[in-house]
Amino acid sequence: MDLKARLTQLEDIEAIRQLKARYCEVCDANHDPDLILTLFTANGIWEGDGIGRHAGHQQIAALFRSFQKTISFSQHMVQNPIIAVDGNHATGRWYFFGLFTYYKGQQR
């Protein structure tokens, strides 16, 4: 891999790190549905164990509106990223630790 390709790969990895950080920031700022949609493509997918799969802006926004009704506080912390970039395709994995406070009667 030449120097230009290596630099592009590093820039892509950093852009993915920044995207994940912005995602956590939006979640911790009351799960704003309008802001979260700026981080997803129109056909994006949000999927979480125990919560399910939500495809497209309409479903993702509805999910985040439900979070606003149930979660009174959250602190998302992600670490140990493993990011692989191959041209226009990338994958990423993080360890996640989250602190959550729920409105009374709304625990998951």
Backbone as JSON Lines, residues from 0, in Angstrom:
{"i":0,"aa":"M","n":[0.86,-1.17,0.0],"ca":[0.0,0.0,0.0],"c":[0.9,1.24,0.0]}
{"i":1,"aa":"D","n":[0.64,2.14,-0.92],"ca":[1.47,3.34,-1.0],"c":[1.08,4.34,0.08]}
{"i":2,"aa":"L","n":[1.88,5.38,0.2],"ca":[1.69,6.37,1.27],"c":[0.31,7.04,1.19]}
{"i":3,"aa":"K","n":[-0.13,7.41,-0.01],"ca":[-1.43,8.07,-0.15],"c":[-2.55,7.14,0.3]}
{"i":4,"aa":"A","n":[-2.5,5.88,-0.07],"ca":[-3.54,4.92,0.33],"c":[-3.52,4.7,1.84]}
{"i":5,"aa":"R","n":[-2.33,4.65,2.42],"ca":[-2.23,4.49,3.87],"c":[-2.81,5.69,4.6]}
{"i":6,"aa":"L","n":[-2.51,6.89,4.12],"ca":[-3.05,8.11,4.73],"c":[-4.58,8.14,4.61]}
{"i":7,"aa":"T","n":[-5.1,7.78,3.44],"ca":[-6.55,7.73,3.25],"c":[-7.19,6.75,4.21]}
{"i":8,"aa":"Q","n":[-6.57,5.59,4.4],"ca":[-7.1,4.6,5.33],"c":[-7.12,5.14,6.76]}
{"i":9,"aa":"L","n":[-6.06,5.81,7.17],"ca":[-6.02,6.4,8.51],"c":[-7.07,7.49,8.68]}
{"i":10,"aa":"E","n":[-7.26,8.31,7.65],"ca":[-8.29,9.35,7.71],"c":[-9.68,8.72,7.8]}
{"i":11,"aa":"D","n":[-9.91,7.64,7.07],"ca":[-11.2,6.95,7.13],"c":[-11.45,6.37,8.52]}
{"i":12,"aa":"I","n":[-10.43,5.77,9.11],"ca":[-10.56,5.21,10.45],"c":[-10.88,6.31,11.45]}
{"i":13,"aa":"E","n":[-10.21,7.45,11.34],"ca":[-10.48,8.56,12.26],"c":[-11.9,9.1,12.06]}
{"i":14,"aa":"A","n":[-12.36,9.16,10.82],"ca":[-13.73,9.63,10.57],"c":[-14.75,8.7,11.23]}
{"i":15,"aa":"I","n":[-14.49,7.41,11.22],"ca":[-15.38,6.44,11.87],"c":[-15.34,6.63,13.38]}
{"i":16,"aa":"R","n":[-14.16,6.85,13.94],"ca":[-14.06,7.12,15.39],"c":[-14.87,8.37,15.77]}
{"i":17,"aa":"Q","n":[-14.77,9.41,14.95],"ca":[-15.5,10.65,15.22],"c":[-17.01,10.42,15.11]}
{"i":18,"aa":"L","n":[-17.43,9.63,14.14],"ca":[-18.85,9.32,13.99],"c":[-19.38,8.61,15.23]}
{"i":19,"aa":"K","n":[-18.62,7.64,15.73],"ca":[-19.03,6.92,16.94],"c":[-19.09,7.87,18.13]}
{"i":20,"aa":"A","n":[-18.13,8.77,18.24],"ca":[-18.13,9.74,19.34],"c":[-19.34,10.67,19.25]}
{"i":21,"aa":"R","n":[-19.67,11.12,18.04],"ca":[-20.85,11.98,17.87],"c":[-22.12,11.22,18.23]}
{"i":22,"aa":"Y","n":[-22.18,9.94,17.87],"ca":[-23.33,9.11,18.22],"c":[-23.51,9.09,19.74]}
{"i":23,"aa":"C","n":[-22.44,8.82,20.46],"ca":[-22.51,8.78,21.93],"c":[-22.93,10.13,22.49]}
{"i":24,"aa":"E","n":[-22.42,11.2,21.91],"ca":[-22.76,12.55,22.36],"c":[-24.26,12.83,22.18]}
{"i":25,"aa":"V","n":[-24.82,12.44,21.04],"ca":[-26.26,12.64,20.81],"c":[-27.07,11.8,21.8]}
{"i":26,"aa":"C","n":[-26.65,10.57,22.01],"ca":[-27.37,9.71,22.96],"c":[-27.39,10.35,24.35]}
{"i":27,"aa":"D","n":[-26.27,10.9,24.75],"ca":[-26.17,11.48,26.09],"c":[-26.78,12.87,26.2]}
{"i":28,"aa":"A","n":[-27.23,13.41,25.08],"ca":[-27.93,14.7,25.07],"c":[-29.41,14.46,24.79]}
{"i":29,"aa":"N","n":[-29.98,13.57,25.58],"ca":[-31.42,13.26,25.55],"c":[-31.88,12.54,24.28]}
{"i":30,"aa":"H","n":[-31.0,11.78,23.65],"ca":[-31.39,10.93,22.51],"c":[-32.21,11.69,21.46]}
{"i":31,"aa":"D","n":[-31.73,12.85,21.07],"ca":[-32.46,13.71,20.13],"c":[-32.66,12.99,18.77]}
{"i":32,"aa":"P","n":[-33.91,12.7,18.4],"ca":[-34.16,11.97,17.15],"c":[-33.7,12.74,15.91]}
{"i":33,"aa":"D","n":[-33.86,14.05,15.9],"ca":[-33.44,14.83,14.73],"c":[-31.92,14.8,14.57]}
{"i":34,"aa":"L","n":[-31.2,14.93,15.67],"ca":[-29.73,14.9,15.58],"c":[-29.21,13.52,15.22]}
{"i":35,"aa":"I","n":[-29.84,12.46,15.75],"ca":[-29.34,11.12,15.46],"c":[-29.47,10.81,13.98]}
{"i":36,"aa":"L","n":[-30.5,11.33,13.34],"ca":[-30.69,11.05,11.92],"c":[-29.6,11.66,11.06]}
{"i":37,"aa":"T","n":[-28.91,12.68,11.56],"ca":[-27.8,13.26,10.79],"c":[-26.62,12.3,10.73]}
{"i":38,"aa":"L","n":[-26.63,11.27,11.56],"ca":[-25.53,10.32,11.61],"c":[-25.82,9.03,10.83]}
{"i":39,"aa":"F","n":[-27.04,8.89,10.35],"ca":[-27.45,7.68,9.62],"c":[-27.85,8.03,8.2]}
{"i":40,"aa":"T","n":[-27.51,7.16,7.25],"ca":[-28.03,7.31,5.9],"c":[-29.53,7.0,5.92]}
{"i":41,"aa":"A","n":[-30.22,7.36,4.87],"ca":[-31.67,7.14,4.8],"c":[-32.04,5.67,4.98]}
{"i":42,"aa":"N","n":[-31.16,4.77,4.55],"ca":[-31.43,3.34,4.69],"c":[-30.58,2.7,5.79]}
{"i":43,"aa":"G","n":[-30.09,3.54,6.71],"ca":[-29.26,3.04,7.81],"c":[-30.02,2.1,8.73]}
{"i":44,"aa":"I","n":[-29.27,1.33,9.49],"ca":[-29.85,0.35,10.4],"c":[-29.27,0.55,11.79]}
{"i":45,"aa":"W","n":[-30.14,0.6,12.78],"ca":[-29.74,0.59,14.2],"c":[-30.2,-0.75,14.73]}
{"i":46,"aa":"E","n":[-29.26,-1.51,15.32],"ca":[-29.6,-2.83,15.83],"c":[-28.93,-3.03,17.18]}
{"i":47,"aa":"G","n":[-29.68,-3.51,18.15],"ca":[-29.14,-3.75,19.48],"c":[-29.75,-4.98,20.12]}
{"i":48,"aa":"D","n":[-28.91,-5.74,20.81],"ca":[-29.39,-6.92,21.52],"c":[-30.49,-6.53,22.5]}
{"i":49,"aa":"G","n":[-31.57,-7.25,22.46],"ca":[-32.68,-7.01,23.37],"c":[-33.57,-5.84,22.99]}
{"i":50,"aa":"I","n":[-33.16,-5.07,21.98],"ca":[-33.95,-3.91,21.55],"c":[-34.48,-4.12,20.14]}
{"i":51,"aa":"G","n":[-33.73,-4.82,19.33],"ca":[-34.19,-5.15,17.99],"c":[-33.51,-4.38,16.89]}
{"i":52,"aa":"R","n":[-34.06,-4.54,15.7],"ca":[-33.51,-3.96,14.48],"c":[-34.46,-2.87,13.99]}
{"i":53,"aa":"H","n":[-33.9,-1.7,13.7],"ca":[-34.69,-0.56,13.26],"c":[-34.03,-0.01,12.0]}
{"i":54,"aa":"A","n":[-34.75,-0.1,10.88],"ca":[-34.19,0.26,9.58],"c":[-34.83,1.54,9.05]}
{"i":55,"aa":"G","n":[-33.99,2.43,8.56],"ca":[-34.47,3.67,7.94],"c":[-34.73,4.77,8.96]}
{"i":56,"aa":"H","n":[-34.78,5.98,8.44],"ca":[-34.92,7.16,9.31],"c":[-36.18,7.12,10.15]}
{"i":57,"aa":"Q","n":[-37.3,6.69,9.58],"ca":[-38.56,6.7,10.33],"c":[-38.48,5.79,11.55]}
{"i":58,"aa":"Q","n":[-37.98,4.57,11.38],"ca":[-37.89,3.63,12.5],"c":[-36.85,4.07,13.53]}
{"i":59,"aa":"I","n":[-35.73,4.59,13.06],"ca":[-34.68,5.02,13.98],"c":[-35.17,6.22,14.81]}
{"i":60,"aa":"A","n":[-35.83,7.16,14.17],"ca":[-36.38,8.32,14.9],"c":[-37.4,7.86,15.94]}
{"i":61,"aa":"A","n":[-38.26,6.92,15.57],"ca":[-39.26,6.41,16.52],"c":[-38.58,5.74,17.7]}
{"i":62,"aa":"L","n":[-37.52,4.99,17.45],"ca":[-36.77,4.35,18.52],"c":[-36.21,5.39,19.48]}
{"i":63,"aa":"F","n":[-35.61,6.44,18.94],"ca":[-35.01,7.46,19.79],"c":[-36.06,8.28,20.54]}
{"i":64,"aa":"R","n":[-37.24,8.45,19.95],"ca":[-38.33,9.08,20.7],"c":[-38.73,8.2,21.88]}
{"i":65,"aa":"S","n":[-38.72,6.88,21.68],"ca":[-39.05,5.98,22.8],"c":[-37.97,6.04,23.88]}
{"i":66,"aa":"F","n":[-36.71,6.2,23.47],"ca":[-35.63,6.35,24.46],"c":[-35.86,7.61,25.29]}
{"i":67,"aa":"Q","n":[-36.29,8.7,24.64],"ca":[-36.53,9.95,25.36],"c":[-37.6,9.78,26.44]}
{"i":68,"aa":"K","n":[-38.55,8.9,26.19],"ca":[-39.65,8.69,27.15],"c":[-39.26,7.76,28.29]}
{"i":69,"aa":"T","n":[-38.21,6.97,28.1],"ca":[-37.86,5.97,29.13],"c":[-36.57,6.28,29.87]}
{"i":70,"aa":"I","n":[-35.61,6.93,29.21],"ca":[-34.28,7.14,29.79],"c":[-34.14,8.6,30.23]}
{"i":71,"aa":"S","n":[-33.94,8.8,31.52],"ca":[-33.78,10.17,32.02],"c":[-32.32,10.63,32.01]}
{"i":72,"aa":"F","n":[-31.38,9.69,32.01],"ca":[-29.95,10.0,31.98],"c":[-29.22,8.84,31.34]}
{"i":73,"aa":"S","n":[-28.22,9.18,30.53],"ca":[-27.33,8.14,29.99],"c":[-25.93,8.68,29.83]}
{"i":74,"aa":"Q","n":[-24.97,7.79,29.98],"ca":[-23.57,8.11,29.73],"c":[-22.98,6.94,28.95]}
{"i":75,"aa":"H","n":[-22.78,7.15,27.66],"ca":[-22.23,6.12,26.79],"c":[-20.71,6.23,26.79]}
{"i":76,"aa":"M","n":[-20.05,5.13,27.04],"ca":[-18.58,5.08,27.01],"c":[-18.17,3.92,26.12]}
{"i":77,"aa":"V","n":[-17.38,4.21,25.1],"ca":[-16.91,3.17,24.19],"c":[-15.39,3.19,24.19]}
{"i":78,"aa":"Q","n":[-14.83,2.0,24.07],"ca":[-13.37,1.89,24.09],"c":[-12.92,0.67,23.3]}
{"i":79,"aa":"N","n":[-11.63,0.57,23.12],"ca":[-10.98,-0.54,22.41],"c":[-11.53,-0.72,20.99]}
{"i":80,"aa":"P","n":[-11.56,0.33,20.18],"ca":[-12.11,0.17,18.83],"c":[-11.23,-0.72,17.96]}
{"i":81,"aa":"I","n":[-11.89,-1.54,17.18],"ca":[-11.23,-2.32,16.14],"c":[-11.95,-1.95,14.85]}
{"i":82,"aa":"I","n":[-11.28,-1.2,13.99],"ca":[-11.89,-0.67,12.78],"c":[-11.09,-1.19,11.58]}
{"i":83,"aa":"A","n":[-11.81,-1.75,10.63],"ca":[-11.18,-2.23,9.4],"c":[-11.82,-1.52,8.22]}
{"i":84,"aa":"V","n":[-10.98,-0.97,7.35],"ca":[-11.46,-0.26,6.17],"c":[-10.92,-0.98,4.94]}
{"i":85,"aa":"D","n":[-11.82,-1.25,3.99],"ca":[-11.44,-1.89,2.73],"c":[-12.18,-1.16,1.61]}
{"i":86,"aa":"G","n":[-11.54,-0.15,1.07],"ca":[-12.19,0.64,0.03],"c":[-13.37,1.41,0.59]}
{"i":87,"aa":"N","n":[-14.55,1.18,0.01],"ca":[-15.77,1.85,0.46],"c":[-16.54,1.06,1.51]}
{"i":88,"aa":"H","n":[-15.94,0.05,2.07],"ca":[-16.6,-0.78,3.09],"c":[-15.77,-0.74,4.37]}
{"i":89,"aa":"A","n":[-16.44,-0.63,5.49],"ca":[-15.72,-0.62,6.77],"c":[-16.54,-1.33,7.82]}
{"i":90,"aa":"T","n":[-15.85,-1.89,8.8],"ca":[-16.51,-2.49,9.96],"c":[-15.83,-1.94,11.2]}
{"i":91,"aa":"G","n":[-16.6,-1.87,12.27],"ca":[-16.04,-1.4,13.53],"c":[-16.68,-2.11,14.7]}
{"i":92,"aa":"R","n":[-15.89,-2.38,15.72],"ca":[-16.38,-2.97,16.97],"c":[-15.78,-2.19,18.12]}
{"i":93,"aa":"W","n":[-16.58,-2.0,19.16],"ca":[-16.15,-1.31,20.36],"c":[-16.66,-2.08,21.57]}
{"i":94,"aa":"Y","n":[-15.96,-1.95,22.68],"ca":[-16.54,-2.36,23.96],"c":[-17.39,-1.19,24.42]}
{"i":95,"aa":"F","n":[-18.55,-1.49,24.99],"ca":[-19.48,-0.46,25.41],"c":[-19.79,-0.62,26.89]}
{"i":96,"aa":"F","n":[-19.72,0.49,27.61],"ca":[-20.14,0.54,29.0],"c":[-21.07,1.73,29.11]}
{"i":97,"aa":"G","n":[-22.25,1.51,29.65],"ca":[-23.21,2.6,29.74],"c":[-23.86,2.69,31.1]}
{"i":98,"aa":"L","n":[-24.01,3.91,31.55],"ca":[-24.75,4.19,32.77],"c":[-26.1,4.78,32.36]}
{"i":99,"aa":"F","n":[-27.17,4.24,32.93],"ca":[-28.51,4.69,32.57],"c":[-29.37,4.87,33.81]}
{"i":100,"aa":"T","n":[-30.17,5.92,33.79],"ca":[-31.22,6.12,34.78],"c":[-32.52,6.2,34.01]}
{"i":101,"aa":"Y","n":[-33.5,5.46,34.47],"ca":[-34.79,5.4,33.79],"c":[-35.84,6.16,34.59]}
{"i":102,"aa":"Y","n":[-36.81,6.69,33.87],"ca":[-37.95,7.28,34.55],"c":[-38.68,6.18,35.31]}
{"i":103,"aa":"K","n":[-39.3,6.54,36.4],"ca":[-39.99,5.57,37.25],"c":[-40.95,4.71,36.41]}
{"i":104,"aa":"G","n":[-40.82,3.4,36.6],"ca":[-41.67,2.46,35.89],"c":[-41.28,2.18,34.46]}
{"i":105,"aa":"Q","n":[-40.13,2.69,34.02],"ca":[-39.73,2.56,32.62],"c":[-38.49,1.7,32.4]}
{"i":106,"aa":"Q","n":[-38.05,0.97,33.4],"ca":[-36.82,0.19,33.23],"c":[-36.97,-0.86,32.14]}
{"i":107,"aa":"R","n":[-35.86,-1.13,31.48],"ca":[-35.81,-2.2,30.48],"c":[-35.08,-3.36,31.06]}
